[in-house]
Amino acid sequence: MSEQSAARIGVYPGTFDPITLGHSDIIRRGAKLVDRLIIGVTTNPSKNPMFTTDERLAMVRREIADMRLGNVEVVGFNALLMKFARAQGASVILRGLRAVADFEYEYQMAGMNQQIDDEIETVFLMADVSLQPIASRLVKEIALFGGNIAPFVSHAVCEDVERRVGEIGRQGDY
C-alpha cells in the first residue's frame, strides 16, 4: 500500500469506567475522521476503578455494537499510550475535551506524547455542549450516593453501574 493510500488509524484511549454518553459522542464523531478507530481501554494507577478491565472492555464493546460503527474496534492495553498507538499503526490520538481544565491537562499530555513520538498527532474534539458536564468520576459518585445517572449513560450502562453499586453498597445517610 502506498503512503497516500494508507488507512488513517486513530486511537481513542481512556479508562471508560464507565463509558458515558460523552464518550459515545466522541467515538461517533471520531469514527468519521479516520478509516479505523481503536478504542483503547486502559488502566490508570491514579484512578480507583469501579469495574475490572475485562468488565470495561465488555461494556465498551457492547456500546460500540449498539452504535453500529463498522470501523471501530475495542482493544485493552496496559502500556505507554504512544507505544500502544505505534503498535496499532495509528497516526492520530483522539482526545475529548469538556472544559478548560481538560485542555490544560490534555495540552501537557499532547506535548509529552509529541516528545515520545512526533509522527503521531493528537486531535482534540470538543464534547457536545449538552454532554460537557459528564465525567465518569461524577457518574460513579452520583450512583454511589443514590442519584439518577440515566441522563449521563446508556440504559445498559446504567444497569451495570446500579448492579455494581448494589454489590458494593451505597454511600451517605439520605
XYZ file of N, CA, C and O in Angstrom:
696
model
N 0.851 -1.171 0.000
C 0.000 0.000 0.000
C 0.897 1.236 0.000
O 1.826 1.333 0.791
N 0.624 2.186 -0.832
C 1.433 3.399 -0.879
C 1.118 4.304 0.299
O 0.090 4.158 0.945
N 2.005 5.268 0.545
C 1.822 6.210 1.644
C 0.502 6.953 1.514
O -0.198 7.181 2.481
N 0.141 7.336 0.273
C -1.080 8.116 0.067
C -2.340 7.300 0.288
O -3.357 7.834 0.675
N -2.290 5.987 0.038
C -3.498 5.192 0.166
C -3.568 4.435 1.496
O -4.475 3.650 1.699
N -2.621 4.668 2.396
C -2.624 4.000 3.695
C -3.850 4.434 4.499
O -4.236 5.601 4.482
N -4.425 3.479 5.186
C -5.585 3.779 6.021
C -5.155 4.663 7.187
O -4.102 4.466 7.775
N -5.974 5.645 7.502
C -5.709 6.515 8.649
C -6.322 5.841 9.876
O -7.537 5.656 9.948
N -5.459 5.508 10.836
C -5.890 4.816 12.048
C -5.781 5.775 13.223
O -4.754 6.434 13.406
N -6.841 5.829 14.009
C -6.850 6.656 15.201
C -7.045 5.813 16.443
O -7.649 4.733 16.384
N -6.533 6.299 17.563
C -6.721 5.656 18.857
C -7.411 6.645 19.779
O -6.979 7.802 19.898
N -8.490 6.191 20.408
C -9.173 6.985 21.433
C -8.991 6.236 22.754
O -9.677 5.257 23.016
N -8.021 6.671 23.584
C -7.729 5.957 24.825
C -8.541 6.472 26.008
O -8.952 7.631 26.045
N -8.745 5.594 26.959
C -9.410 6.009 28.187
C -9.650 4.827 29.093
O -9.477 3.669 28.702
N -10.065 5.133 30.324
C -10.411 4.057 31.249
C -11.863 3.622 31.053
O -12.195 2.478 31.311
N -12.721 4.542 30.636
C -14.129 4.223 30.353
C -14.750 3.476 31.537
O -15.310 2.398 31.382
N -14.668 4.092 32.700
C -15.122 3.458 33.947
C -16.188 4.296 34.634
O -15.875 4.981 35.621
N -17.419 4.295 34.121
C -17.937 3.582 32.955
C -17.916 4.474 31.708
O -17.664 5.674 31.797
N -18.237 3.877 30.569
C -18.393 4.645 29.336
C -19.653 5.498 29.464
O -20.694 5.022 29.917
N -19.533 6.776 29.112
C -20.646 7.722 29.247
C -21.172 8.132 27.874
O -20.572 7.817 26.841
N -22.252 8.897 27.884
C -22.779 9.438 26.629
C -21.782 10.405 26.002
O -21.724 10.535 24.784
N -20.976 11.063 26.818
C -19.926 11.941 26.297
C -18.883 11.155 25.524
O -18.471 11.552 24.434
N -18.451 10.018 26.079
C -17.515 9.151 25.358
C -18.119 8.697 24.031
O -17.453 8.720 22.990
N -19.363 8.268 24.089
C -20.038 7.764 22.875
C -20.119 8.842 21.801
O -19.949 8.546 20.612
N -20.358 10.071 22.206
C -20.399 11.189 21.266
C -19.046 11.362 20.578
O -18.970 11.497 19.349
N -17.969 11.329 21.346
C -16.621 11.472 20.779
C -16.316 10.286 19.856
O -15.730 10.458 18.782
N -16.723 9.096 20.246
C -16.494 7.913 19.407
C -17.216 8.046 18.073
O -16.622 7.827 17.016
N -18.490 8.418 18.102
C -19.261 8.578 16.853
C -18.616 9.598 15.923
O -18.461 9.370 14.738
N -18.260 10.731 16.486
C -17.676 11.811 15.686
C -16.261 11.473 15.242
O -15.872 11.744 14.110
N -15.490 10.862 16.119
C -14.127 10.481 15.788
C -14.069 9.415 14.704
O -13.166 9.413 13.868
N -15.045 8.521 14.686
C -15.083 7.454 13.685
C -15.235 8.020 12.275
O -14.847 7.371 11.298
N -15.762 9.232 12.166
C -15.910 9.879 10.861
C -14.592 10.487 10.365
O -14.469 10.790 9.190
N -13.636 10.667 11.267
C -12.390 11.347 10.924
C -11.272 10.406 10.484
O -10.277 10.861 9.931
N -11.435 9.126 10.779
C -10.395 8.147 10.464
C -11.022 6.957 9.745
O -12.233 6.746 9.811
N -10.168 6.176 9.103
C -10.657 4.965 8.442
C -10.942 3.869 9.461
O -11.865 3.070 9.288
N -10.138 3.842 10.520
C -10.297 2.837 11.572
C -10.040 3.520 12.907
O -9.026 4.199 13.072
N -10.957 3.342 13.856
C -10.805 3.926 15.185
C -10.691 2.799 16.199
O -11.571 1.932 16.273
N -9.618 2.823 16.960
C -9.390 1.831 18.001
C -9.654 2.486 19.344
O -9.021 3.493 19.689
N -10.614 1.945 20.066
C -10.896 2.425 21.413
C -9.958 1.648 22.333
O -10.082 0.434 22.477
N -9.001 2.352 22.915
C -8.020 1.724 23.798
C -8.470 1.825 25.240
O -8.451 2.905 25.824
N -8.912 0.711 25.801
C -9.362 0.678 27.197
C -8.159 0.331 28.055
O -7.552 -0.723 27.895
N -7.816 1.244 28.946
C -6.590 1.091 29.721
C -6.844 1.168 31.213
O -7.950 1.472 31.661
N -5.806 0.904 31.944
C -5.834 1.079 33.390
C -5.165 2.407 33.696
O -4.387 2.912 32.901
N -5.503 2.977 34.821
C -4.855 4.202 35.270
C -4.582 4.036 36.758
O -5.526 4.019 37.549
N -3.326 3.905 37.124
C -2.997 3.658 38.526
C -3.505 4.734 39.485
O -3.696 4.469 40.662
N -3.744 5.939 38.990
C -4.194 7.015 39.871
C -5.717 7.023 40.064
O -6.228 7.805 40.842
N -6.423 6.155 39.341
C -7.884 6.086 39.474
C -8.272 4.809 40.202
O -7.588 3.801 40.130
N -9.388 4.873 40.900
C -9.914 3.710 41.609
C -11.093 3.166 40.799
O -12.206 3.660 40.925
N -10.872 2.162 39.951
C -11.939 1.724 39.049
C -13.087 1.011 39.767
O -12.876 0.288 40.742
N -14.285 1.240 39.265
C -15.469 0.549 39.753
C -15.571 -0.820 39.077
O -16.077 -1.764 39.652
N -15.083 -0.886 37.825
C -15.176 -2.105 37.031
C -13.788 -2.613 36.679
O -12.858 -1.827 36.490
N -13.659 -3.925 36.552
C -12.389 -4.511 36.129
C -12.152 -4.165 34.658
O -13.061 -3.750 33.940
N -10.919 -4.380 34.223
C -10.599 -4.126 32.815
C -11.475 -4.983 31.905
O -12.015 -4.476 30.913
N -11.638 -6.247 32.220
C -12.481 -7.125 31.389
C -13.929 -6.636 31.353
O -14.577 -6.683 30.301
N -14.453 -6.178 32.474
C -15.823 -5.656 32.509
C -15.941 -4.399 31.659
O -16.921 -4.220 30.928
N -14.942 -3.513 31.742
C -14.968 -2.285 30.952
C -14.850 -2.583 29.458
O -15.528 -1.975 28.635
N -13.990 -3.539 29.107
C -13.877 -3.945 27.700
C -15.222 -4.448 27.183
O -15.666 -4.056 26.098
N -15.876 -5.308 27.946
C -17.176 -5.858 27.526
C -18.213 -4.746 27.412
O -19.017 -4.714 26.463
N -18.202 -3.816 28.365
C -19.154 -2.708 28.360
C -18.958 -1.832 27.118
O -19.924 -1.481 26.429
N -17.717 -1.470 26.834
C -17.431 -0.615 25.682
C -17.762 -1.348 24.382
O -18.363 -0.769 23.475
N -17.423 -2.629 24.293
C -17.748 -3.405 23.085
C -19.253 -3.451 22.852
O -19.715 -3.322 21.724
N -20.024 -3.630 23.920
C -21.486 -3.650 23.796
C -22.004 -2.296 23.298
O -22.850 -2.240 22.399
N -21.463 -1.205 23.852
C -21.907 0.126 23.434
C -21.549 0.389 21.972
O -22.350 0.948 21.229
N -20.359 -0.032 21.551
C -19.933 0.151 20.162
C -20.835 -0.648 19.236
O -21.243 -0.171 18.178
N -21.155 -1.883 19.619
C -22.044 -2.722 18.795
C -23.401 -2.035 18.623
O -23.969 -2.046 17.525
N -23.892 -1.420 19.689
C -25.178 -0.713 19.612
C -25.116 0.501 18.691
O -26.124 0.911 18.124
N -23.934 1.094 18.528
C -23.773 2.265 17.649
C -23.681 1.872 16.179
O -23.790 2.731 15.321
N -23.427 0.613 15.924
C -23.322 0.099 14.554
C -22.267 0.850 13.736
O -22.522 1.278 12.605
N -21.104 0.992 14.312
C -19.983 1.641 13.626
C -19.036 0.553 13.139
O -18.378 -0.106 13.947
N -18.970 0.370 11.846
C -18.178 -0.709 11.276
C -16.680 -0.504 11.326
O -15.927 -1.461 11.147
N -16.227 0.712 11.557
C -14.784 0.976 11.529
C -14.188 1.166 12.925
O -13.102 1.701 13.071
N -14.903 0.706 13.951
C -14.438 0.892 15.335
C -14.214 -0.468 15.981
O -15.043 -1.365 15.840
N -13.076 -0.597 16.671
C -12.826 -1.806 17.450
C -12.338 -1.405 18.836
O -11.881 -0.274 19.048
N -12.444 -2.334 19.768
C -12.082 -2.079 21.156
C -10.934 -3.007 21.532
O -11.017 -4.214 21.329
N -9.869 -2.414 22.081
C -8.673 -3.164 22.457
C -8.244 -2.725 23.852
O -8.188 -1.524 24.125
N -7.928 -3.671 24.699
C -7.389 -3.340 26.010
C -5.891 -3.156 25.933
O -5.220 -3.789 25.113
N -5.358 -2.263 26.759
C -3.907 -2.101 26.817
C -3.472 -1.608 28.183
O -4.229 -0.967 28.892
N -2.262 -1.968 28.523
C -1.658 -1.552 29.788
C -0.206 -1.215 29.483
O 0.703 -1.975 29.804
N -0.019 -0.105 28.777
C 1.306 0.292 28.309
C 1.309 1.793 28.104
O 0.275 2.451 28.206
N 2.461 2.313 27.782
C 2.581 3.713 27.409
C 1.712 3.959 26.173
O 1.789 3.199 25.199
N 0.892 4.990 26.198
C -0.038 5.261 25.101
C 0.653 5.310 23.749
O 0.169 4.722 22.773
N 1.756 6.001 23.650
C 2.408 6.155 22.356
C 2.953 4.826 21.829
O 2.945 4.592 20.622
N 3.390 3.956 22.706
C 3.828 2.623 22.273
C 2.632 1.822 21.774
O 2.710 1.120 20.768
N 1.514 1.919 22.488
C 0.288 1.237 22.057
C -0.164 1.765 20.701
O -0.470 0.995 19.792
N -0.189 3.088 20.550
C -0.627 3.694 19.289
C 0.270 3.253 18.137
O -0.217 2.905 17.053
N 1.568 3.280 18.352
C 2.518 2.846 17.319
C 2.272 1.382 16.955
O 2.257 1.008 15.788
N 2.058 0.519 17.947
C 1.812 -0.906 17.690
C 0.534 -1.123 16.886
O 0.426 -2.087 16.128
N -0.437 -0.200 17.038
C -1.698 -0.305 16.301
C -1.591 0.301 14.903
O -2.530 0.235 14.119
N -0.476 0.953 14.608
C -0.307 1.615 13.315
C -1.021 2.953 13.241
O -1.306 3.465 12.160
N -1.306 3.538 14.397
C -2.076 4.788 14.454
C -1.223 5.993 14.074
O -0.033 6.043 14.376
N -1.867 6.950 13.438
C -1.230 8.230 13.147
C -1.904 9.361 13.916
O -1.456 10.494 13.873
N -2.981 9.022 14.634
C -3.777 10.026 15.345
C -4.176 9.496 16.721
O -4.611 8.349 16.841
N -4.031 10.342 17.736
C -4.601 10.103 19.059
C -5.787 11.043 19.165
O -5.642 12.259 18.957
N -6.941 10.521 19.470
C -8.158 11.307 19.602
C -8.435 11.546 21.074
O -8.404 10.606 21.876
N -8.680 12.794 21.433
C -8.985 13.145 22.820
C -10.202 14.057 22.853
O -10.341 14.957 22.028
N -11.063 13.825 23.812
C -12.236 14.664 24.001
C -11.970 15.717 25.057
O -11.272 15.458 26.035
N -12.512 16.902 24.830
C -12.372 17.996 25.789
C -13.750 18.441 26.252
O -14.658 18.600 25.451
N -13.867 18.682 27.554
C -15.118 19.194 28.104
C -14.980 20.631 28.562
O -15.888 21.420 28.416
N -13.853 20.955 29.165
C -13.700 22.268 29.800
C -12.239 22.710 29.735
O -11.367 21.963 29.325
N -11.995 23.927 30.197
C -10.652 24.483 30.197
C -9.705 23.597 31.010
O -8.563 23.367 30.603
N -10.167 23.070 32.126
C -9.316 22.202 32.945
C -8.870 20.981 32.144
O -7.718 20.544 32.255
N -9.745 20.409 31.330
C -9.366 19.292 30.463
C -8.278 19.730 29.495
O -7.312 19.006 29.260
N -8.435 20.925 28.929
C -7.474 21.393 27.939
C -6.082 21.501 28.539
O -5.099 21.085 27.929
N -5.979 22.059 29.727
C -4.665 22.229 30.349
C -3.964 20.887 30.534
O -2.789 20.735 30.209
N -4.689 19.899 31.029
C -4.123 18.565 31.227
C -3.782 17.928 29.872
O -2.685 17.391 29.684
N -4.728 17.974 28.936
C -4.526 17.344 27.632
C -3.417 18.021 26.830
O -2.683 17.363 26.102
N -3.294 19.329 26.964
C -2.229 20.070 26.283
C -0.863 19.580 26.761
O 0.046 19.339 25.972
N -0.732 19.411 28.069
C 0.517 18.917 28.625
C 0.791 17.494 28.147
O 1.913 17.159 27.751
N -0.222 16.647 28.158
C -0.060 15.261 27.702
C 0.313 15.213 26.220
O 1.188 14.434 25.825
N -0.338 16.039 25.404
C -0.028 16.060 23.969
C 1.427 16.460 23.744
O 2.111 15.898 22.878
N 1.905 17.419 24.514
C 3.298 17.839 24.397
C 4.262 16.735 24.777
O 5.266 16.500 24.088
N 3.969 16.031 25.850
C 4.814 14.908 26.264
C 4.773 13.803 25.209
O 5.805 13.234 24.851
N 3.569 13.505 24.711
C 3.431 12.455 23.703
C 4.186 12.815 22.431
O 4.785 11.945 21.795
N 4.172 14.080 22.065
C 4.901 14.507 20.873
C 6.404 14.317 21.066
O 7.118 13.976 20.124
N 6.881 14.523 22.278
C 8.292 14.290 22.573
C 8.648 12.808 22.425
O 9.755 12.463 22.020
N 7.693 11.944 22.746
C 7.922 10.498 22.661
C 7.859 10.022 21.210
O 8.670 9.210 20.785
N 6.865 10.532 20.455
C 6.696 10.115 19.053
C 6.047 11.260 18.287
O 4.834 11.443 18.354
N 6.846 12.009 17.543
C 6.328 13.195 16.850
C 5.638 12.871 15.527
O 5.208 13.776 14.816
N 5.509 11.592 15.202
C 4.799 11.213 13.982
C 3.324 10.927 14.241
O 2.562 10.688 13.302
N 2.921 10.920 15.496
C 1.526 10.674 15.852
C 0.937 11.980 16.364
O 1.437 12.557 17.330
N -0.100 12.457 15.681
C -0.748 13.730 16.037
C -1.851 13.513 17.064
O -2.546 12.495 17.031
N -2.021 14.475 17.942
C -3.154 14.475 18.871
C -4.213 15.410 18.317
O -3.920 16.554 17.962
N -5.448 14.916 18.232
C -6.582 15.688 17.726
C -7.594 15.813 18.857
O -7.986 14.812 19.457
N -7.988 17.040 19.149
C -8.956 17.297 20.206
C -10.341 17.529 19.609
O -10.481 18.283 18.655
N -11.338 16.882 20.203
C -12.737 17.127 19.841
C -13.443 17.680 21.072
O -13.323 17.116 22.164
N -14.163 18.756 20.883
C -14.973 19.308 21.967
C -16.214 18.435 22.138
O -16.857 18.083 21.154
N -16.518 18.126 23.366
C -17.739 17.380 23.644
C -18.943 18.235 23.261
O -18.894 19.472 23.342
N -19.999 17.580 22.845
C -21.255 18.279 22.581
C -21.611 19.094 23.826
O -21.434 18.624 24.953
N -22.097 20.293 23.632
C -22.357 21.203 24.753
C -23.281 20.571 25.795
O -23.106 20.776 26.998
N -24.247 19.770 25.371
C -25.164 19.145 26.323
C -24.500 18.029 27.130
O -25.025 17.611 28.153
N -23.333 17.565 26.671
C -22.657 16.452 27.334
C -21.401 16.891 28.087
O -20.770 16.077 28.759
N -21.056 18.167 28.006
C -19.805 18.645 28.599
C -19.673 18.395 30.101
O -18.576 18.123 30.570
N -20.737 18.458 30.888
C -20.539 18.242 32.329
C -20.287 16.781 32.710
O -19.866 16.502 33.826
N -20.525 15.853 31.816
C -20.471 14.431 32.169
C -19.027 13.953 32.316
O -18.205 14.135 31.431
N -18.763 13.321 33.446
C -17.468 12.693 33.713
C -17.739 11.360 34.402
O -18.620 11.273 35.270
N -16.997 10.333 34.030
C -17.184 9.013 34.645
C -17.087 9.089 36.160
O -17.856 8.453 36.885
N -16.128 9.866 36.650
C -15.927 10.021 38.098
C -17.203 10.535 38.768
O -17.618 10.046 39.821
N -17.853 11.518 38.134
C -19.077 12.077 38.712
C -20.248 11.107 38.593
O -21.079 11.027 39.497
N -20.306 10.367 37.498
C -21.363 9.364 37.332
C -21.284 8.349 38.468
O -22.296 8.007 39.092
N -20.074 7.879 38.762
C -19.907 6.903 39.851
C -20.296 7.505 41.195
O -20.975 6.859 42.003
N -19.884 8.745 41.416
C -20.204 9.397 42.692
C -21.708 9.572 42.858
O -22.262 9.291 43.925
N -22.372 10.022 41.812
C -23.832 10.196 41.863
C -24.496 8.860 42.162
O -25.388 8.766 43.018
N -24.071 7.805 41.471
C -24.660 6.484 41.677
C -24.420 5.983 43.098
O -25.331 5.428 43.727
N -23.206 6.169 43.610
C -22.885 5.702 44.953
C -23.713 6.398 46.030
O -23.967 5.830 47.087
N -24.150 7.625 45.743
C -24.970 8.345 46.703
C -26.455 8.280 46.368
O -27.251 9.061 46.877
N -26.827 7.341 45.487
C -28.232 7.072 45.217
C -28.891 7.998 44.223
O -30.116 8.008 44.106
N -28.118 8.773 43.473
C -28.693 9.679 42.483
C -28.984 8.984 41.154
O -28.557 7.852 40.914
N -29.698 9.689 40.306
C -30.097 9.177 38.997
C -29.003 9.456 37.965
O -28.715 10.613 37.672
N -28.439 8.406 37.380
C -27.392 8.574 36.373
C -27.922 8.358 34.960
O -27.159 8.462 33.991
N -29.206 8.095 34.811
C -29.782 7.807 33.488
C -29.514 8.900 32.441
O -29.341 8.571 31.276
N -29.449 10.182 32.813
C -29.175 11.198 31.788
C -27.734 11.198 31.265
O -27.438 11.880 30.290
N -26.847 10.423 31.884
C -25.421 10.517 31.573
C -24.833 9.291 30.888
O -23.735 9.353 30.348
N -25.548 8.174 30.950
C -25.060 6.910 30.390
C -26.207 6.203 29.676
O -27.381 6.527 29.888
N -25.871 5.217 28.849
C -26.911 4.440 28.176
C -27.689 3.623 29.217
O -27.241 3.437 30.358
N -28.838 3.104 28.804
C -29.662 2.287 29.695
C -28.878 1.071 30.205
O -28.905 0.758 31.393
N -28.156 0.406 29.306
C -27.399 -0.790 29.693
C -26.293 -0.448 30.688
O -26.069 -1.177 31.666
N -25.586 0.647 30.468
C -24.519 1.059 31.391
C -25.126 1.466 32.730
O -24.574 1.154 33.783
N -26.260 2.120 32.698
C -26.960 2.495 33.934
C -27.238 1.234 34.763
O -26.978 1.203 35.974
N -27.716 0.194 34.100
C -27.973 -1.070 34.798
C -26.683 -1.678 35.352
O -26.670 -2.187 36.468
N -25.598 -1.621 34.575
C -24.306 -2.140 35.036
C -23.858 -1.419 36.301
O -23.424 -2.048 37.268
N -23.945 -0.089 36.274
C -23.495 0.710 37.421
C -24.386 0.447 38.628
O -23.888 0.243 39.744
N -25.682 0.429 38.415
C -26.595 0.186 39.537
C -26.382 -1.202 40.143
O -26.430 -1.366 41.364
N -26.109 -2.195 39.317
C -25.824 -3.544 39.805
C -24.542 -3.529 40.659
O -24.493 -4.101 41.741
N -23.503 -2.832 40.165
C -22.247 -2.773 40.919
C -22.435 -2.030 42.239
O -21.911 -2.446 43.269
N -23.171 -0.939 42.223
C -23.431 -0.193 43.460
C -24.183 -1.082 44.444
O -23.903 -1.059 45.648
N -25.094 -1.903 43.941
C -25.799 -2.851 44.803
C -24.851 -3.850 45.455
O -25.058 -4.268 46.599
N -23.794 -4.213 44.740
C -22.808 -5.158 45.268
C -21.897 -4.504 46.306
O -21.559 -5.137 47.311
N -21.485 -3.273 46.053
C -20.515 -2.634 46.958
C -21.181 -1.765 48.021
O -20.548 -1.415 49.004
N -22.429 -1.426 47.820
C -23.171 -0.643 48.798
C -23.178 0.854 48.493
O -22.199 1.393 48.006
N -24.300 1.463 48.781
C -24.451 2.906 48.601
C -23.730 3.639 49.724
O -23.440 3.093 50.771
N -23.496 4.938 49.491
C -22.848 5.813 50.475
C -23.888 6.812 50.989
O -24.934 6.981 50.405
N -23.563 7.489 52.021
C -24.395 8.596 52.506
C -25.497 8.165 53.445
O -25.775 6.984 53.626
N -26.161 9.178 54.017
C -27.184 8.955 55.050
C -28.606 9.153 54.556
O -29.532 8.853 55.279
N -28.807 9.720 53.382
C -30.174 10.069 52.989
C -30.709 9.120 51.963
O -30.100 8.581 51.151
